[in-house]
mmCIF file of C-alpha atoms and ligand atoms in Angstrom:
data_model
loop_
_atom_site.group_PDB
_atom_site.id
_atom_site.type_symbol
_atom_site.label_atom_id
_atom_site.label_comp_id
_atom_site.label_asym_id
_atom_site.label_seq_id
_atom_site.Cartn_x
_atom_site.Cartn_y
_atom_site.Cartn_z
ATOM 1 C CA MET A 10 -15.375 11.200 0.164
ATOM 2 C CA TRP A 11 -12.497 13.576 0.785
ATOM 3 C CA ARG A 12 -13.884 14.616 4.169
ATOM 4 C CA ASP A 13 -14.338 10.997 5.247
ATOM 5 C CA LEU A 14 -10.764 10.100 4.377
ATOM 6 C CA LEU A 15 -9.094 13.175 5.852
ATOM 7 C CA PRO A 16 -8.914 12.125 9.527
ATOM 8 C CA ILE A 17 -7.600 8.610 8.864
ATOM 9 C CA GLY A 18 -4.003 8.213 10.003
ATOM 10 C CA ARG A 19 -3.425 11.951 10.347
ATOM 11 C CA ASP A 20 -0.862 13.236 12.830
ATOM 12 C CA ARG A 21 -2.537 15.852 14.977
ATOM 13 C CA ASP A 22 0.579 18.005 15.261
ATOM 14 C CA SER A 23 2.004 17.951 11.748
ATOM 15 C CA GLY A 24 -1.215 17.313 9.819
ATOM 16 C CA GLY A 25 0.712 14.656 7.854
ATOM 17 C CA TYR A 26 -0.406 11.077 7.205
ATOM 18 C CA HIS A 27 0.907 7.752 8.480
ATOM 19 C CA ARG A 28 -1.034 5.213 6.485
ATOM 20 C CA HIS A 29 1.452 2.402 6.169
ATOM 21 C CA ALA A 30 0.558 -0.917 4.635
ATOM 22 C CA TRP A 31 -1.360 -3.337 6.821
ATOM 23 C CA THR A 32 -1.592 -0.987 9.812
ATOM 24 C CA GLY A 33 -4.775 0.161 11.528
ATOM 25 C CA ALA A 34 -4.888 3.347 9.439
ATOM 26 C CA ASP A 35 -4.528 1.294 6.267
ATOM 27 C CA ALA A 36 -7.366 -0.979 7.435
ATOM 28 C CA GLU A 37 -9.551 2.107 7.906
ATOM 29 C CA CYS A 38 -8.710 3.295 4.388
ATOM 30 C CA ARG A 39 -9.533 -0.148 3.036
ATOM 31 C CA ALA A 40 -12.852 -0.143 4.921
ATOM 32 C CA TRP A 41 -13.585 3.254 3.392
ATOM 33 C CA PHE A 42 -12.866 1.808 -0.079
ATOM 34 C CA ARG A 43 -15.173 -1.148 0.635
ATOM 35 C CA ALA A 44 -17.933 1.234 1.732
ATOM 36 C CA GLN A 45 -17.542 3.390 -1.405
ATOM 37 C CA ALA A 46 -17.830 0.278 -3.573
ATOM 38 C CA GLY A 47 -20.872 -0.883 -1.610
ATOM 39 C CA THR A 48 -22.672 2.459 -1.861
ATOM 40 C CA ARG A 49 -22.323 2.333 -5.637
ATOM 41 C CA GLY A 50 -23.356 -1.305 -6.004
ATOM 42 C CA LEU A 51 -19.908 -2.302 -7.239
ATOM 43 C CA THR A 52 -18.551 -5.822 -6.735
ATOM 44 C CA LEU A 53 -15.607 -5.728 -4.342
ATOM 45 C CA GLU A 54 -12.732 -8.135 -4.812
ATOM 46 C CA THR A 55 -9.530 -8.399 -2.822
ATOM 47 C CA ASP A 56 -6.944 -10.089 -4.996
ATOM 48 C CA ARG A 57 -4.322 -12.591 -3.822
ATOM 49 C CA ASN A 58 -1.881 -9.757 -3.065
ATOM 50 C CA GLY A 59 -4.317 -7.617 -1.102
ATOM 51 C CA ASN A 60 -5.138 -5.067 -3.815
ATOM 52 C CA GLN A 61 -8.804 -4.031 -3.746
ATOM 53 C CA TRP A 62 -10.873 -3.933 -6.940
ATOM 54 C CA ALA A 63 -14.378 -2.442 -7.199
ATOM 55 C CA TRP A 64 -16.108 -3.685 -10.348
ATOM 56 C CA LEU A 65 -18.890 -2.255 -12.416
ATOM 57 C CA GLY A 66 -19.847 -5.077 -14.734
ATOM 58 C CA ASP A 67 -18.354 -8.554 -14.883
ATOM 59 C CA PRO A 68 -15.124 -8.918 -12.872
ATOM 60 C CA HIS A 69 -14.258 -11.856 -15.117
ATOM 61 C CA GLY A 70 -14.983 -10.043 -18.362
ATOM 62 C CA THR A 71 -12.189 -9.132 -20.747
ATOM 63 C CA ASP A 72 -10.847 -5.836 -22.077
ATOM 64 C CA ALA A 73 -11.659 -4.145 -18.761
ATOM 65 C CA VAL A 74 -10.917 -0.477 -18.230
ATOM 66 C CA VAL A 75 -9.260 0.045 -14.835
ATOM 67 C CA THR A 76 -8.550 3.226 -12.949
ATOM 68 C CA GLY A 77 -7.409 3.988 -9.400
ATOM 69 C CA SER A 78 -4.281 4.548 -7.354
ATOM 70 C CA HIS A 79 -3.229 3.871 -3.739
ATOM 71 C CA LEU A 80 -4.357 4.935 -0.258
ATOM 72 C CA ASP A 81 -1.164 4.325 1.733
ATOM 73 C CA SER A 82 1.303 7.120 2.500
ATOM 74 C CA VAL A 83 4.941 7.862 3.190
ATOM 75 C CA PRO A 84 5.778 8.774 6.815
ATOM 76 C CA ASP A 85 4.072 12.117 7.443
ATOM 77 C CA GLY A 86 2.838 12.281 3.865
ATOM 78 C CA GLY A 87 0.342 14.583 2.201
ATOM 79 C CA ALA A 88 -3.369 14.017 1.691
ATOM 80 C CA PHE A 89 -3.271 13.843 -2.116
ATOM 81 C CA ASP A 90 -0.503 11.429 -3.145
ATOM 82 C CA GLY A 91 -2.589 8.348 -3.826
ATOM 83 C CA PRO A 92 -6.016 9.204 -2.398
ATOM 84 C CA LEU A 93 -6.663 11.861 -5.057
ATOM 85 C CA GLY A 94 -6.556 9.123 -7.712
ATOM 86 C CA VAL A 95 -8.886 6.788 -5.818
ATOM 87 C CA VAL A 96 -11.402 9.483 -4.848
ATOM 88 C CA SER A 97 -11.348 10.906 -8.392
ATOM 89 C CA SER A 98 -12.039 7.448 -9.793
ATOM 90 C CA PHE A 99 -15.223 7.053 -7.739
ATOM 91 C CA ALA A 100 -16.200 10.660 -8.534
ATOM 92 C CA ALA A 101 -15.606 10.108 -12.258
ATOM 93 C CA LEU A 102 -17.826 7.026 -12.150
ATOM 94 C CA ASP A 103 -20.544 9.083 -10.444
ATOM 95 C CA GLU A 104 -20.187 11.743 -13.118
ATOM 96 C CA LEU A 105 -20.453 9.179 -15.917
ATOM 97 C CA ARG A 106 -23.562 7.670 -14.369
ATOM 98 C CA GLY A 107 -24.969 11.199 -14.149
ATOM 99 C CA ARG A 108 -24.242 11.630 -17.851
ATOM 100 C CA GLY A 109 -26.121 8.405 -18.535
ATOM 101 C CA ALA A 110 -23.019 6.770 -19.986
ATOM 102 C CA ALA A 111 -23.601 3.284 -21.403
ATOM 103 C CA PHE A 112 -20.647 1.082 -20.465
ATOM 104 C CA THR A 113 -19.713 -1.502 -23.055
ATOM 105 C CA LYS A 114 -16.711 -2.818 -21.115
ATOM 106 C CA PRO A 115 -16.191 -3.841 -17.487
ATOM 107 C CA LEU A 116 -14.840 -0.972 -15.396
ATOM 108 C CA ALA A 117 -12.848 -1.347 -12.183
ATOM 109 C CA ILE A 118 -11.527 1.028 -9.566
ATOM 110 C CA VAL A 119 -8.422 -0.292 -7.844
ATOM 111 C CA ASN A 120 -6.625 0.467 -4.596
ATOM 112 C CA PHE A 121 -3.093 -0.895 -4.908
ATOM 113 C CA VAL A 122 -1.698 -1.899 -1.537
ATOM 114 C CA ASP A 123 1.667 -0.646 -0.215
ATOM 115 C CA GLU A 124 2.628 1.708 -3.051
ATOM 116 C CA GLU A 125 4.995 3.785 -0.948
ATOM 117 C CA GLY A 126 6.925 0.964 0.662
ATOM 118 C CA ALA A 127 7.138 3.051 3.826
ATOM 119 C CA ARG A 128 6.859 0.053 6.142
ATOM 120 C CA PHE A 129 8.725 -2.777 4.403
ATOM 121 C CA GLY A 130 11.166 -0.704 2.360
ATOM 122 C CA LEU A 131 10.067 -1.729 -1.124
ATOM 123 C CA ALA A 132 7.695 0.481 -3.129
ATOM 124 C CA CYS A 133 4.728 -0.785 -5.175
ATOM 125 C CA VAL A 134 4.576 -4.192 -3.466
ATOM 126 C CA GLY A 135 0.948 -4.857 -4.457
ATOM 127 C CA SER A 136 1.386 -4.058 -8.136
ATOM 128 C CA ARG A 137 4.850 -5.650 -8.331
ATOM 129 C CA LEU A 138 3.546 -8.945 -6.946
ATOM 130 C CA THR A 139 0.557 -8.921 -9.292
ATOM 131 C CA ALA A 140 2.720 -8.092 -12.309
ATOM 132 C CA GLY A 141 5.262 -10.772 -11.389
ATOM 133 C CA GLN A 142 8.008 -8.228 -10.733
ATOM 134 C CA LEU A 143 8.424 -9.361 -7.101
ATOM 135 C CA THR A 144 8.541 -13.049 -6.223
ATOM 136 C CA ARG A 145 6.763 -14.521 -3.247
ATOM 137 C CA GLU A 146 10.151 -15.589 -1.843
ATOM 138 C CA LYS A 147 11.464 -12.004 -1.935
ATOM 139 C CA ALA A 148 8.199 -10.653 -0.510
ATOM 140 C CA TYR A 149 8.479 -13.130 2.368
ATOM 141 C CA GLU A 150 11.898 -11.674 3.233
ATOM 142 C CA LEU A 151 10.506 -8.147 3.715
ATOM 143 C CA GLU A 152 10.400 -6.952 7.316
ATOM 144 C CA ASP A 153 9.375 -3.716 8.990
ATOM 145 C CA ALA A 154 11.503 -1.830 11.545
ATOM 146 C CA ASP A 155 10.045 -3.941 14.373
ATOM 147 C CA GLY A 156 10.927 -7.198 12.663
ATOM 148 C CA VAL A 157 7.337 -7.975 11.591
ATOM 149 C CA SER A 158 7.459 -9.746 8.243
ATOM 150 C CA LEU A 159 5.201 -8.801 5.347
ATOM 151 C CA PRO A 160 3.417 -12.192 5.314
ATOM 152 C CA HIS A 161 2.840 -11.944 9.045
ATOM 153 C CA ALA A 162 1.427 -8.416 8.707
ATOM 154 C CA MET A 163 -0.867 -9.605 5.904
ATOM 155 C CA GLU A 164 -1.999 -12.564 7.962
ATOM 156 C CA ARG A 165 -2.793 -10.311 10.915
ATOM 157 C CA ALA A 166 -4.897 -8.200 8.528
ATOM 158 C CA GLY A 167 -6.902 -11.289 7.605
ATOM 159 C CA LEU A 168 -5.215 -12.243 4.319
ATOM 160 C CA ASP A 169 -3.712 -15.548 3.320
ATOM 161 C CA PRO A 170 -0.012 -14.901 2.662
ATOM 162 C CA ALA A 171 0.358 -18.349 1.075
ATOM 163 C CA ALA A 172 -1.756 -17.059 -1.819
ATOM 164 C CA ILE A 173 0.431 -14.111 -2.809
ATOM 165 C CA GLY A 174 2.133 -14.168 -6.180
ATOM 166 C CA PRO A 175 1.797 -13.189 -9.818
ATOM 167 C CA ASP A 176 -1.684 -12.788 -11.253
ATOM 168 C CA PRO A 177 -1.262 -12.878 -15.037
ATOM 169 C CA GLU A 178 -4.841 -14.034 -15.680
ATOM 170 C CA ARG A 179 -6.156 -10.948 -13.901
ATOM 171 C CA LEU A 180 -3.897 -8.602 -15.838
ATOM 172 C CA ALA A 181 -4.767 -10.341 -19.100
ATOM 173 C CA ARG A 182 -8.366 -9.203 -18.572
ATOM 174 C CA VAL A 183 -7.305 -5.547 -18.300
ATOM 175 C CA GLY A 184 -7.479 -3.653 -21.587
ATOM 176 C CA ALA A 185 -6.258 -0.330 -20.182
ATOM 177 C CA PHE A 186 -5.163 1.117 -16.837
ATOM 178 C CA VAL A 187 -5.308 4.864 -16.209
ATOM 179 C CA GLU A 188 -3.991 6.299 -12.921
ATOM 180 C CA LEU A 189 -4.783 9.862 -11.945
ATOM 181 C CA HIS A 190 -2.249 11.399 -9.532
ATOM 182 C CA ILE A 191 -1.356 14.768 -8.124
ATOM 183 C CA GLU A 192 1.726 16.084 -9.887
ATOM 184 C CA GLN A 193 4.765 15.958 -7.611
ATOM 185 C CA GLY A 194 6.465 18.956 -9.134
ATOM 186 C CA ARG A 195 5.556 22.231 -10.803
ATOM 187 C CA ALA A 196 5.928 21.399 -14.492
ATOM 188 C CA LEU A 197 2.173 21.489 -15.055
ATOM 189 C CA ASP A 198 1.804 24.713 -13.127
ATOM 190 C CA ARG A 199 4.299 26.353 -15.464
ATOM 191 C CA THR A 200 2.163 25.356 -18.479
ATOM 192 C CA GLY A 201 -0.963 26.952 -17.006
ATOM 193 C CA HIS A 202 -2.948 23.708 -17.477
ATOM 194 C CA ARG A 203 -4.878 22.010 -14.704
ATOM 195 C CA VAL A 204 -4.428 18.466 -16.045
ATOM 196 C CA GLY A 205 -1.566 16.795 -17.906
ATOM 197 C CA VAL A 206 -0.635 13.387 -19.293
ATOM 198 C CA ALA A 207 2.480 11.439 -18.253
ATOM 199 C CA SER A 208 5.146 10.643 -20.804
ATOM 200 C CA ALA A 209 7.684 8.720 -18.761
ATOM 201 C CA ILE A 210 8.945 7.836 -15.291
ATOM 202 C CA TRP A 211 12.636 8.231 -14.548
ATOM 203 C CA PRO A 212 14.548 5.077 -13.606
ATOM 204 C CA HIS A 213 14.986 5.029 -9.836
ATOM 205 C CA GLY A 214 16.021 2.851 -6.944
ATOM 206 C CA ARG A 215 16.883 2.523 -3.279
ATOM 207 C CA TRP A 216 20.301 1.502 -1.967
ATOM 208 C CA ARG A 217 21.138 0.651 1.653
ATOM 209 C CA PHE A 218 24.576 1.717 2.889
ATOM 210 C CA ASP A 219 25.775 -0.055 6.049
ATOM 211 C CA PHE A 220 28.817 1.558 7.659
ATOM 212 C CA ARG A 221 30.131 -0.719 10.429
ATOM 213 C CA GLY A 222 32.591 0.643 12.967
ATOM 214 C CA GLU A 223 33.282 0.112 16.623
ATOM 215 C CA ALA A 224 31.126 1.357 19.484
ATOM 216 C CA ASN A 225 33.136 3.133 22.129
ATOM 217 C CA HIS A 226 33.000 5.838 24.784
ATOM 218 C CA ALA A 227 32.549 9.385 23.429
ATOM 219 C CA GLY A 228 34.403 10.865 26.399
ATOM 220 C CA THR A 229 37.453 8.629 26.569
ATOM 221 C CA THR A 230 38.256 7.365 23.083
ATOM 222 C CA ARG A 231 41.021 9.385 21.414
ATOM 223 C CA LEU A 232 40.106 10.538 17.894
ATOM 224 C CA ALA A 233 43.016 8.570 16.493
ATOM 225 C CA ASP A 234 41.686 5.369 18.070
ATOM 226 C CA ARG A 235 38.165 5.638 16.738
ATOM 227 C CA ARG A 236 36.495 3.624 14.006
ATOM 228 C CA ASP A 237 33.524 5.935 13.641
ATOM 229 C CA PRO A 238 31.032 4.939 10.910
ATOM 230 C CA MET A 239 29.240 8.274 11.155
ATOM 231 C CA LEU A 240 32.080 9.989 9.298
ATOM 232 C CA GLY A 241 31.728 7.792 6.221
ATOM 233 C CA TYR A 242 27.995 8.279 6.266
ATOM 234 C CA ALA A 243 28.320 12.069 6.520
ATOM 235 C CA GLU A 244 30.869 12.148 3.698
ATOM 236 C CA THR A 245 28.545 10.004 1.554
ATOM 237 C CA VAL A 246 25.564 12.312 2.053
ATOM 238 C CA LEU A 247 27.672 15.195 0.762
ATOM 239 C CA ALA A 248 29.006 13.079 -2.100
ATOM 240 C CA ALA A 249 25.440 12.193 -3.102
ATOM 241 C CA ARG A 250 24.541 15.855 -3.339
ATOM 242 C CA ARG A 251 27.700 16.675 -5.279
ATOM 243 C CA GLU A 252 27.317 13.789 -7.751
ATOM 244 C CA ALA A 253 23.625 14.555 -8.301
ATOM 245 C CA GLU A 254 24.480 18.147 -9.130
ATOM 246 C CA LEU A 255 27.189 17.043 -11.551
ATOM 247 C CA ALA A 256 24.853 14.528 -13.220
ATOM 248 C CA GLY A 257 21.795 16.777 -13.381
ATOM 249 C CA ALA A 258 19.999 14.057 -11.449
ATOM 250 C CA LEU A 259 18.656 13.422 -7.927
ATOM 251 C CA ALA A 260 20.134 11.650 -4.913
ATOM 252 C CA THR A 261 18.661 11.736 -1.413
ATOM 253 C CA PHE A 262 19.447 10.223 1.961
ATOM 254 C CA GLY A 263 16.062 10.542 3.675
ATOM 255 C CA LYS A 264 16.337 7.784 6.235
ATOM 256 C CA VAL A 265 19.125 6.827 8.592
ATOM 257 C CA SER A 266 19.398 4.580 11.606
ATOM 258 C CA VAL A 267 22.237 4.603 14.104
ATOM 259 C CA GLN A 268 23.223 1.858 16.532
ATOM 260 C CA PRO A 269 23.399 1.854 19.447
ATOM 261 C CA GLY A 270 22.075 5.404 19.217
ATOM 262 C CA GLY A 271 23.544 6.879 22.369
ATOM 263 C CA VAL A 272 24.536 10.538 22.514
ATOM 264 C CA ASN A 273 27.692 9.605 24.397
ATOM 265 C CA ALA A 274 28.701 6.600 22.278
ATOM 266 C CA ILE A 275 30.541 6.310 18.994
ATOM 267 C CA PRO A 276 28.142 4.325 16.780
ATOM 268 C CA SER A 277 28.774 0.704 15.846
ATOM 269 C CA LEU A 278 26.535 0.913 12.774
ATOM 270 C CA VAL A 279 25.182 3.734 10.635
ATOM 271 C CA ARG A 280 22.666 2.544 8.086
ATOM 272 C CA GLY A 281 21.510 5.077 5.497
ATOM 273 C CA TRP A 282 19.164 4.657 2.572
ATOM 274 C CA LEU A 283 19.932 6.369 -0.730
ATOM 275 C CA ASP A 284 17.097 7.173 -3.123
ATOM 276 C CA SER A 285 18.523 7.958 -6.564
ATOM 277 C CA ARG A 286 16.804 8.949 -9.790
ATOM 278 C CA ALA A 287 17.903 10.189 -13.198
ATOM 279 C CA ALA A 288 16.467 10.740 -16.641
ATOM 280 C CA ASP A 289 18.335 7.732 -18.050
ATOM 281 C CA GLN A 290 19.904 4.520 -16.840
ATOM 282 C CA ASP A 291 23.529 5.399 -17.702
ATOM 283 C CA THR A 292 23.397 8.638 -15.750
ATOM 284 C CA LEU A 293 21.832 6.849 -12.788
ATOM 285 C CA ASP A 294 24.404 4.017 -12.821
ATOM 286 C CA THR A 295 27.341 6.415 -13.108
ATOM 287 C CA MET A 296 26.048 8.623 -10.317
ATOM 288 C CA VAL A 297 25.385 5.761 -7.889
ATOM 289 C CA ALA A 298 28.804 4.238 -8.662
ATOM 290 C CA ALA A 299 30.484 7.577 -7.888
ATOM 291 C CA ILE A 300 28.592 7.898 -4.591
ATOM 292 C CA GLU A 301 29.568 4.361 -3.634
ATOM 293 C CA ARG A 302 33.211 5.074 -4.535
ATOM 294 C CA ALA A 303 33.264 8.111 -2.253
ATOM 295 C CA ALA A 304 31.697 6.043 0.529
ATOM 296 C CA ARG A 305 34.319 3.288 0.170
ATOM 297 C CA GLU A 306 37.248 5.697 0.138
ATOM 298 C CA ARG A 307 36.122 7.336 3.335
ATOM 299 C CA ALA A 308 35.195 4.064 5.037
ATOM 300 C CA GLU A 309 38.663 2.651 4.285
ATOM 301 C CA ARG A 310 40.318 5.731 5.660
ATOM 302 C CA ASP A 311 38.403 5.346 8.916
ATOM 303 C CA GLY A 312 38.829 1.585 9.246
ATOM 304 C CA VAL A 313 35.098 1.167 8.789
ATOM 305 C CA GLY A 314 33.382 -1.676 6.929
ATOM 306 C CA LEU A 315 30.899 -0.869 4.187
ATOM 307 C CA THR A 316 28.270 -2.942 2.439
ATOM 308 C CA VAL A 317 25.953 -1.503 -0.190
ATOM 309 C CA VAL A 318 22.774 -3.370 -1.112
ATOM 310 C CA ARG A 319 20.388 -2.331 -3.865
ATOM 311 C CA GLU A 320 17.018 -2.913 -2.209
ATOM 312 C CA SER A 321 14.843 -1.999 -5.149
ATOM 313 C CA PHE A 322 15.057 -0.761 -8.686
ATOM 314 C CA THR A 323 12.559 0.396 -11.285
ATOM 315 C CA PRO A 324 13.843 0.855 -14.836
ATOM 316 C CA VAL A 325 12.762 3.768 -16.986
ATOM 317 C CA VAL A 326 9.093 3.668 -17.983
ATOM 318 C CA GLU A 327 8.026 5.166 -21.286
ATOM 319 C CA PHE A 328 4.243 5.043 -21.350
ATOM 320 C CA GLY A 329 2.882 3.518 -24.565
ATOM 321 C CA HIS A 330 2.324 6.257 -27.097
ATOM 322 C CA ALA A 331 -0.985 4.926 -28.440
ATOM 323 C CA LEU A 332 -2.907 5.297 -25.167
ATOM 324 C CA ARG A 333 -1.018 8.418 -24.131
ATOM 325 C CA ASP A 334 -1.780 10.119 -27.458
ATOM 326 C CA GLU A 335 -5.420 9.046 -27.210
ATOM 327 C CA LEU A 336 -5.683 10.673 -23.761
ATOM 328 C CA THR A 337 -4.064 13.862 -25.027
ATOM 329 C CA ARG A 338 -6.537 13.971 -27.891
ATOM 330 C CA ILE A 339 -9.550 13.283 -25.612
ATOM 331 C CA LEU A 340 -8.394 16.113 -23.357
ATOM 332 C CA GLY A 341 -7.951 18.548 -26.221
ATOM 333 C CA GLY A 342 -4.183 18.769 -26.197
ATOM 334 C CA ALA A 343 -3.190 18.442 -22.538
ATOM 335 C CA PRO A 344 0.539 18.870 -21.887
ATOM 336 C CA VAL A 345 2.633 15.695 -21.794
ATOM 337 C CA LEU A 346 5.291 15.542 -19.101
ATOM 338 C CA PRO A 347 7.731 13.147 -17.441
ATOM 339 C CA THR A 348 8.076 12.566 -13.715
ATOM 340 C CA GLY A 349 10.728 11.422 -11.279
ATOM 341 C CA ALA A 350 8.120 9.829 -8.999
ATOM 342 C CA GLY A 351 7.334 6.128 -9.062
ATOM 343 C CA HIS A 352 3.802 4.795 -9.509
ATOM 344 C CA ASP A 353 1.894 1.519 -9.734
ATOM 345 C CA ALA A 354 1.103 2.630 -13.291
ATOM 346 C CA GLY A 355 4.820 2.343 -14.044
ATOM 347 C CA ILE A 356 4.864 -1.247 -12.787
ATOM 348 C CA LEU A 357 1.714 -2.207 -14.686
ATOM 349 C CA SER A 358 2.894 -0.614 -17.913
ATOM 350 C CA ALA A 359 5.080 -3.662 -18.572
ATOM 351 C CA SER A 360 1.962 -5.864 -18.667
ATOM 352 C CA VAL A 361 -0.994 -3.746 -19.845
ATOM 353 C CA PRO A 362 -1.554 -0.537 -21.839
ATOM 354 C CA THR A 363 -1.164 2.119 -19.169
ATOM 355 C CA ALA A 364 -1.394 5.888 -18.933
ATOM 356 C CA MET A 365 -1.409 8.562 -16.247
ATOM 357 C CA LEU A 366 -3.134 11.880 -15.691
ATOM 358 C CA PHE A 367 -1.530 14.515 -13.484
ATOM 359 C CA VAL A 368 -3.451 17.189 -11.590
ATOM 360 C CA ARG A 369 -1.737 20.521 -11.055
ATOM 361 C CA ASN A 370 0.178 21.001 -7.821
ATOM 362 C CA PRO A 371 0.642 24.736 -7.234
ATOM 363 C CA THR A 372 3.681 24.406 -4.973
ATOM 364 C CA GLY A 373 5.042 21.145 -6.320
ATOM 365 C CA VAL A 374 5.439 19.916 -2.730
ATOM 366 C CA SER A 375 4.748 16.230 -2.123
ATOM 367 C CA HIS A 376 5.702 13.559 0.442
ATOM 368 C CA SER A 377 5.037 16.281 2.991
ATOM 369 C CA PRO A 378 2.037 17.486 5.004
ATOM 370 C CA ALA A 379 2.231 20.704 2.948
ATOM 371 C CA GLU A 380 1.190 18.903 -0.262
ATOM 372 C CA SER A 381 -1.832 20.679 -1.755
ATOM 373 C CA ALA A 382 -4.047 21.068 -4.781
ATOM 374 C CA ALA A 383 -6.813 23.540 -5.531
ATOM 375 C CA GLU A 384 -10.353 22.192 -5.415
ATOM 376 C CA ASP A 385 -11.062 23.501 -8.926
ATOM 377 C CA ASP A 386 -8.044 21.622 -10.262
ATOM 378 C CA CYS A 387 -9.137 18.409 -8.531
ATOM 379 C CA VAL A 388 -12.606 18.792 -10.053
ATOM 380 C CA ALA A 389 -11.013 19.382 -13.457
ATOM 381 C CA GLY A 390 -9.112 16.143 -12.880
ATOM 382 C CA VAL A 391 -12.360 14.278 -12.211
ATOM 383 C CA HIS A 392 -13.911 15.669 -15.423
ATOM 384 C CA ALA A 393 -10.811 14.706 -17.390
ATOM 385 C CA LEU A 394 -10.797 11.194 -15.954
ATOM 386 C CA ALA A 395 -14.530 10.849 -16.673
ATOM 387 C CA ASP A 396 -13.924 11.917 -20.299
ATOM 388 C CA VAL A 397 -11.109 9.401 -20.632
ATOM 389 C CA LEU A 398 -13.085 6.546 -19.060
ATOM 390 C CA GLU A 399 -16.115 7.346 -21.204
ATOM 391 C CA ALA A 400 -14.019 7.212 -24.355
ATOM 392 C CA LEU A 401 -12.329 3.970 -23.308
ATOM 393 C CA ALA A 402 -15.197 2.042 -21.661
ATOM 394 C CA CYS A 403 -18.273 3.294 -23.475
ATOM 395 C CA GLY A 404 -16.887 3.245 -27.018
HETATM 396 O O1 LIG B 24 8.701 7.313 -4.150
HETATM 397 C C1 LIG B 24 8.020 7.482 -5.163
HETATM 398 O O2 LIG B 24 8.463 7.860 -6.210
HETATM 399 C C2 LIG B 24 6.551 7.279 -5.129
HETATM 400 O O3 LIG B 24 5.893 8.402 -4.736
HETATM 401 N N1 LIG B 24 6.143 6.097 -4.536
HETATM 402 MN MN1 LIG B 25 4.339 8.946 -3.141
HETATM 403 MN MN1 LIG B 26 1.570 8.064 -5.260
#
């Protein structure tokens, strides 16, 4: 399975992945998922929001046990973030069948669409829509960098965008959701364990900063006459770093666009996206407010306009202790750790009992082509997931 997935959407030079929602690479990943379901005799369903479900047992049964993750990537992402969870789910099912496990509950493997939000700017679109945390109206407003709207992209991929929306009946049939994921840090590595259980996800969000100035000639405009939005942006990047350090939190400008984008022109618009995360809501709010204050002060000084829009937000997620403790017990005392990374599991946890397993990441690197995990650790993850699914679905 891993070998089949590896070439899809991979950049030949960097080795990183570009599997953005509803692109050709995403379609190939989805075809791969369909084929894996078919090989195993599972019933494939694509829900109203484009998430794929592969069912063993009755798709309309209740108290289903669901596992899976996502197959899309960030720009130039690693091979493991997402796919490890989906591949491990199929592998765990194979292992359970090999053990002769007798399933007493329906089991599904899910591929949530557009987890990373790399194309339309909002993360976890598939799970948010299904869980009713993103309205159809808001989803219809999402556009990619080329101005292609989300509904249009879905339509091109053969889906009916008029159907998208919350799916409470589907979620009501789910008794438990367990997502396996590569750890995106080194906390597990420091414990010496291969597999851990998630405790919580930090609150996090994305804010768009638009600095609007005046385009002008780089060779003839006196410094005193400029309204250069790049200065406010630069100052804000430094403020974000400073405030994050003070707060013991995280703030990142990882994406910026400049208009008109000429080497010899003062920009008219600098648009930067802030990704901010902290252990608690107060710290996050205070930090983002301080960054915005610094941006406004500088923008005013330069005669530059500033608008700040919060494009997405995910409150803190504390995974339910009952399921989390059960997983820890099944795995013989696996370490329990929090993460700053967002996941579909975090979105679903508001609607269904949800837990996560993390597989050791020896370098901690993620959202990068250098992301890696040892094969033995991945196999340990499959065994752990199989143990968990057996306990939950064969009990
Ligand atoms: O950005 C995130 O936290 C996640 O990996 N989608
Ligand atoms: Mn990710
Ligand atoms: Mn992920």
